[in-house]
Amino acid sequence: MHDDDTEDTVIRPRSLPPHARGLSDPFGDTVIRRAATSEPQPSSGPSGEPDASPVLPAVPSHGGSTQVRDRVPSIRVGERRLRLDRPVVIGRRPALPRIVSGPEPVLVTVPSPLGQVSSSHLQVHAEGDVAVVQDLRSTNGTVVRPAGAPPYRMPAGASIVALTGTVVEIGDGIAIEILSPHLRATPSADGFPPTLASPRRS
């Protein structure tokens, strides 16, 4: 057969004779459809004949693949409370890391009149429903006070898992408290956490 420009060819049987008009036509109209070259060809069924099942378009998902993180810990710096939906970098003049993988961190500036707090002193992020505290190679170090345990100084550049109730001190009276993963963020009016009481000495 030679290809022509006809997209659909309809073959209709001649009119039935009067004595057969009461009978049902088992074939009806036969339609031969030539698929366009840009559309996929029908697949063959088990018998080798083309599969006549309609091809349905994909239905886009309105919900998307984003999952709401319900159990995310929070931190408190002064009167400011931040939910760890994104990492938080705390310091005297915090800056973004050179390489950011994932959500961009929130920068929290704290006062440091004595210069004990480094420019980018500490980063806190969530791993599931727990908080991970990382010292960013600060000059004066970071002291961790777990709830019900003795305080200790973190090595420069180290990371630790901090449970609810842990207090992390970075100098000049600035402390970060790890809160429950069920709290919402409530920023202070001026956006700056006030200076806390001087850290306790062990």
CSV table of C-alpha atoms in Angstrom, one decimal:
chain,number,residue,atom,x,y,z
A,1,MET,CA,0.0,0.0,0.0
A,2,HIS,CA,1.1,3.6,-0.6
A,3,ASP,CA,0.8,6.3,2.0
A,4,ASP,CA,-1.6,9.0,1.2
A,5,ASP,CA,-2.5,12.3,2.9
A,6,THR,CA,-5.8,10.8,4.3
A,7,GLU,CA,-5.7,10.7,8.1
A,8,ASP,CA,-8.9,8.8,8.7
A,9,THR,CA,-10.5,6.4,6.2
A,10,VAL,CA,-14.1,5.4,6.9
A,11,ILE,CA,-15.5,2.2,5.2
A,12,ARG,CA,-19.3,2.1,5.4
A,13,PRO,CA,-21.3,-0.9,4.2
A,14,ARG,CA,-24.0,-0.4,1.5
A,15,SER,CA,-27.6,0.0,2.7
A,16,LEU,CA,-29.1,-3.3,3.8
A,17,PRO,CA,-31.9,-4.7,1.7
A,18,PRO,CA,-35.4,-4.2,3.1
A,19,HIS,CA,-35.7,-7.8,4.4
A,20,ALA,CA,-32.5,-7.4,6.5
A,21,ARG,CA,-33.0,-3.9,7.9
A,22,GLY,CA,-34.4,-5.4,11.1
A,23,LEU,CA,-31.2,-7.2,11.8
A,24,SER,CA,-28.4,-5.6,13.7
A,25,ASP,CA,-25.2,-4.9,11.9
A,26,PRO,CA,-22.4,-6.6,13.8
A,27,PHE,CA,-19.7,-4.5,12.3
A,28,GLY,CA,-21.3,-1.0,12.0
A,29,ASP,CA,-18.8,1.5,10.4
A,30,THR,CA,-15.2,0.4,10.1
A,31,VAL,CA,-12.8,3.2,10.8
A,32,ILE,CA,-9.1,2.8,9.7
A,33,ARG,CA,-7.1,5.5,11.5
A,34,ARG,CA,-3.5,6.2,10.5
A,35,ALA,CA,-1.5,7.4,13.5
A,36,ALA,CA,0.5,10.6,13.1
A,37,THR,CA,4.3,10.1,13.0
A,38,SER,CA,4.7,12.2,16.2
A,39,GLU,CA,2.4,10.0,18.3
A,40,PRO,CA,3.5,6.7,19.8
A,41,GLN,CA,2.3,3.5,17.9
A,42,PRO,CA,-0.2,1.3,19.7
A,43,SER,CA,1.2,-1.6,21.6
A,44,SER,CA,0.3,-5.2,20.7
A,45,GLY,CA,-1.9,-7.3,22.9
A,46,PRO,CA,-1.4,-10.9,23.8
A,47,SER,CA,-2.8,-12.1,20.5
A,48,GLY,CA,-0.5,-10.0,18.5
A,49,GLU,CA,-3.3,-7.5,17.5
A,50,PRO,CA,-3.0,-3.8,18.4
A,51,ASP,CA,-4.2,-3.0,21.9
A,52,ALA,CA,-7.3,-0.9,21.6
A,53,SER,CA,-7.1,0.3,25.2
A,54,PRO,CA,-7.1,4.1,25.4
A,55,VAL,CA,-4.0,5.9,26.5
A,56,LEU,CA,-4.9,8.3,29.3
A,57,PRO,CA,-2.8,11.4,30.0
A,58,ALA,CA,-0.9,11.6,33.2
A,59,VAL,CA,-2.7,13.5,35.9
A,60,PRO,CA,-0.5,16.0,37.7
A,61,SER,CA,-0.4,15.7,41.4
A,62,HIS,CA,-1.5,19.0,43.0
A,63,GLY,CA,0.0,17.9,46.4
A,64,GLY,CA,3.5,17.6,45.0
A,65,SER,CA,6.2,15.6,46.7
A,66,THR,CA,6.9,18.1,49.4
A,67,GLN,CA,6.4,16.6,52.8
A,68,VAL,CA,5.4,18.8,55.8
A,69,ARG,CA,7.9,18.4,58.6
A,70,ASP,CA,5.7,18.3,61.7
A,71,ARG,CA,8.4,17.3,64.2
A,72,VAL,CA,11.1,19.9,63.9
A,73,PRO,CA,13.0,21.1,66.9
A,74,SER,CA,13.3,24.8,67.8
A,75,ILE,CA,15.9,27.0,69.4
A,76,ARG,CA,15.6,30.0,71.6
A,77,VAL,CA,18.1,32.8,71.6
A,78,GLY,CA,17.1,35.4,74.1
A,79,GLU,CA,13.4,36.0,73.5
A,80,ARG,CA,13.6,35.0,69.9
A,81,ARG,CA,12.4,31.5,69.0
A,82,LEU,CA,13.3,29.8,65.7
A,83,ARG,CA,11.9,26.6,64.3
A,84,LEU,CA,14.7,24.6,62.5
A,85,ASP,CA,12.9,24.3,59.2
A,86,ARG,CA,16.2,25.7,57.9
A,87,PRO,CA,19.7,25.8,59.4
A,88,VAL,CA,20.5,28.7,61.6
A,89,VAL,CA,23.9,30.5,61.7
A,90,ILE,CA,24.5,32.5,64.9
A,91,GLY,CA,27.3,35.0,65.4
A,92,ARG,CA,28.4,38.6,65.8
A,93,ARG,CA,28.3,39.2,62.0
A,94,PRO,CA,27.1,35.9,60.6
A,95,ALA,CA,27.6,35.1,56.9
A,96,LEU,CA,26.4,32.3,54.6
A,97,PRO,CA,28.8,29.3,54.2
A,98,ARG,CA,30.8,29.3,51.0
A,99,ILE,CA,29.0,26.2,49.9
A,100,VAL,CA,25.3,25.8,50.7
A,101,SER,CA,23.7,22.4,50.1
A,102,GLY,CA,20.0,22.4,50.8
A,103,PRO,CA,17.9,25.3,52.2
A,104,GLU,CA,19.8,28.6,52.8
A,105,PRO,CA,20.6,29.1,56.4
A,106,VAL,CA,18.9,31.8,58.5
A,107,LEU,CA,21.4,34.4,59.8
A,108,VAL,CA,21.0,35.5,63.5
A,109,THR,CA,23.1,38.4,64.7
A,110,VAL,CA,23.7,38.6,68.4
A,111,PRO,CA,25.4,41.4,70.4
A,112,SER,CA,28.9,40.8,71.6
A,113,PRO,CA,30.4,43.9,73.3
A,114,LEU,CA,33.5,42.0,74.5
A,115,GLY,CA,34.0,40.3,71.1
A,116,GLN,CA,33.8,36.8,72.7
A,117,VAL,CA,31.3,35.7,69.9
A,118,SER,CA,32.9,35.0,66.6
A,119,SER,CA,31.5,36.5,63.4
A,120,SER,CA,29.9,33.1,62.4
A,121,HIS,CA,30.2,31.2,65.7
A,122,LEU,CA,27.7,28.4,65.6
A,123,GLN,CA,25.3,26.6,63.3
A,124,VAL,CA,22.2,24.6,64.4
A,125,HIS,CA,20.2,22.4,62.1
A,126,ALA,CA,17.6,19.6,62.4
A,127,GLU,CA,18.2,16.0,61.8
A,128,GLY,CA,14.7,14.5,62.0
A,129,ASP,CA,13.3,15.6,65.4
A,130,VAL,CA,16.7,16.4,67.0
A,131,ALA,CA,18.9,19.4,66.8
A,132,VAL,CA,22.6,19.2,65.6
A,133,VAL,CA,24.9,21.9,66.9
A,134,GLN,CA,28.1,22.7,65.0
A,135,ASP,CA,30.9,24.9,66.2
A,136,LEU,CA,32.1,26.9,63.2
A,137,ARG,CA,35.7,27.0,64.4
A,138,SER,CA,35.0,29.8,66.8
A,139,THR,CA,37.8,31.7,68.5
A,140,ASN,CA,36.6,31.4,72.1
A,141,GLY,CA,34.8,28.1,71.8
A,142,THR,CA,31.4,26.8,72.6
A,143,VAL,CA,30.2,25.4,76.0
A,144,VAL,CA,27.4,22.8,76.0
A,145,ARG,CA,25.3,22.2,79.1
A,146,PRO,CA,23.0,19.1,78.6
A,147,ALA,CA,20.0,18.8,80.8
A,148,GLY,CA,21.0,16.8,83.9
A,149,ALA,CA,24.6,16.3,82.8
A,150,PRO,CA,27.9,18.2,83.4
A,151,PRO,CA,28.9,20.9,81.0
A,152,TYR,CA,31.7,20.5,78.5
A,153,ARG,CA,33.5,22.5,75.9
A,154,MET,CA,33.1,21.5,72.2
A,155,PRO,CA,36.2,21.0,70.1
A,156,ALA,CA,36.6,23.6,67.4
A,157,GLY,CA,34.6,22.6,64.3
A,158,ALA,CA,32.9,19.7,66.1
A,159,SER,CA,29.2,18.7,65.8
A,160,ILE,CA,27.0,17.2,68.5
A,161,VAL,CA,23.4,16.1,68.8
A,162,ALA,CA,21.6,18.3,71.4
A,163,LEU,CA,18.5,17.0,73.0
A,164,THR,CA,15.6,19.2,74.3
A,165,GLY,CA,16.7,21.2,77.3
A,166,THR,CA,20.3,21.5,76.3
A,167,VAL,CA,21.8,25.0,76.6
A,168,VAL,CA,24.7,26.1,74.4
A,169,GLU,CA,26.8,29.1,75.4
A,170,ILE,CA,28.9,31.0,72.9
A,171,GLY,CA,30.2,33.9,75.1
A,172,ASP,CA,29.2,37.5,76.1
A,173,GLY,CA,26.1,36.0,77.9
A,174,ILE,CA,24.6,34.6,74.7
A,175,ALA,CA,23.0,31.2,75.1
A,176,ILE,CA,21.0,29.0,72.7
A,177,GLU,CA,18.4,26.7,74.3
A,178,ILE,CA,17.2,23.6,72.4
A,179,LEU,CA,13.4,23.4,72.6
A,180,SER,CA,10.8,20.8,71.9
A,181,PRO,CA,10.1,19.8,68.2
A,182,HIS,CA,6.4,21.0,68.6
A,183,LEU,CA,6.9,24.7,69.0
A,184,ARG,CA,6.4,27.5,66.5
A,185,ALA,CA,8.8,30.4,65.7
A,186,THR,CA,8.0,33.7,67.4
A,187,PRO,CA,10.5,36.4,66.5
A,188,SER,CA,11.0,39.3,68.9
A,189,ALA,CA,9.8,42.8,68.0
A,190,ASP,CA,13.2,44.2,67.0
A,191,GLY,CA,14.6,41.0,65.5
A,192,PHE,CA,17.6,40.9,67.9
A,193,PRO,CA,17.8,38.6,70.9
A,194,PRO,CA,18.8,40.5,74.1
A,195,THR,CA,21.9,39.7,76.0
A,196,LEU,CA,21.3,37.0,78.6
A,197,ALA,CA,22.8,36.7,82.0
A,198,SER,CA,26.4,35.8,82.2
A,199,PRO,CA,27.1,32.1,81.7
A,200,ARG,CA,27.6,29.9,84.8
A,201,ARG,CA,31.1,28.8,85.4
A,202,SER,CA,31.7,25.1,86.2
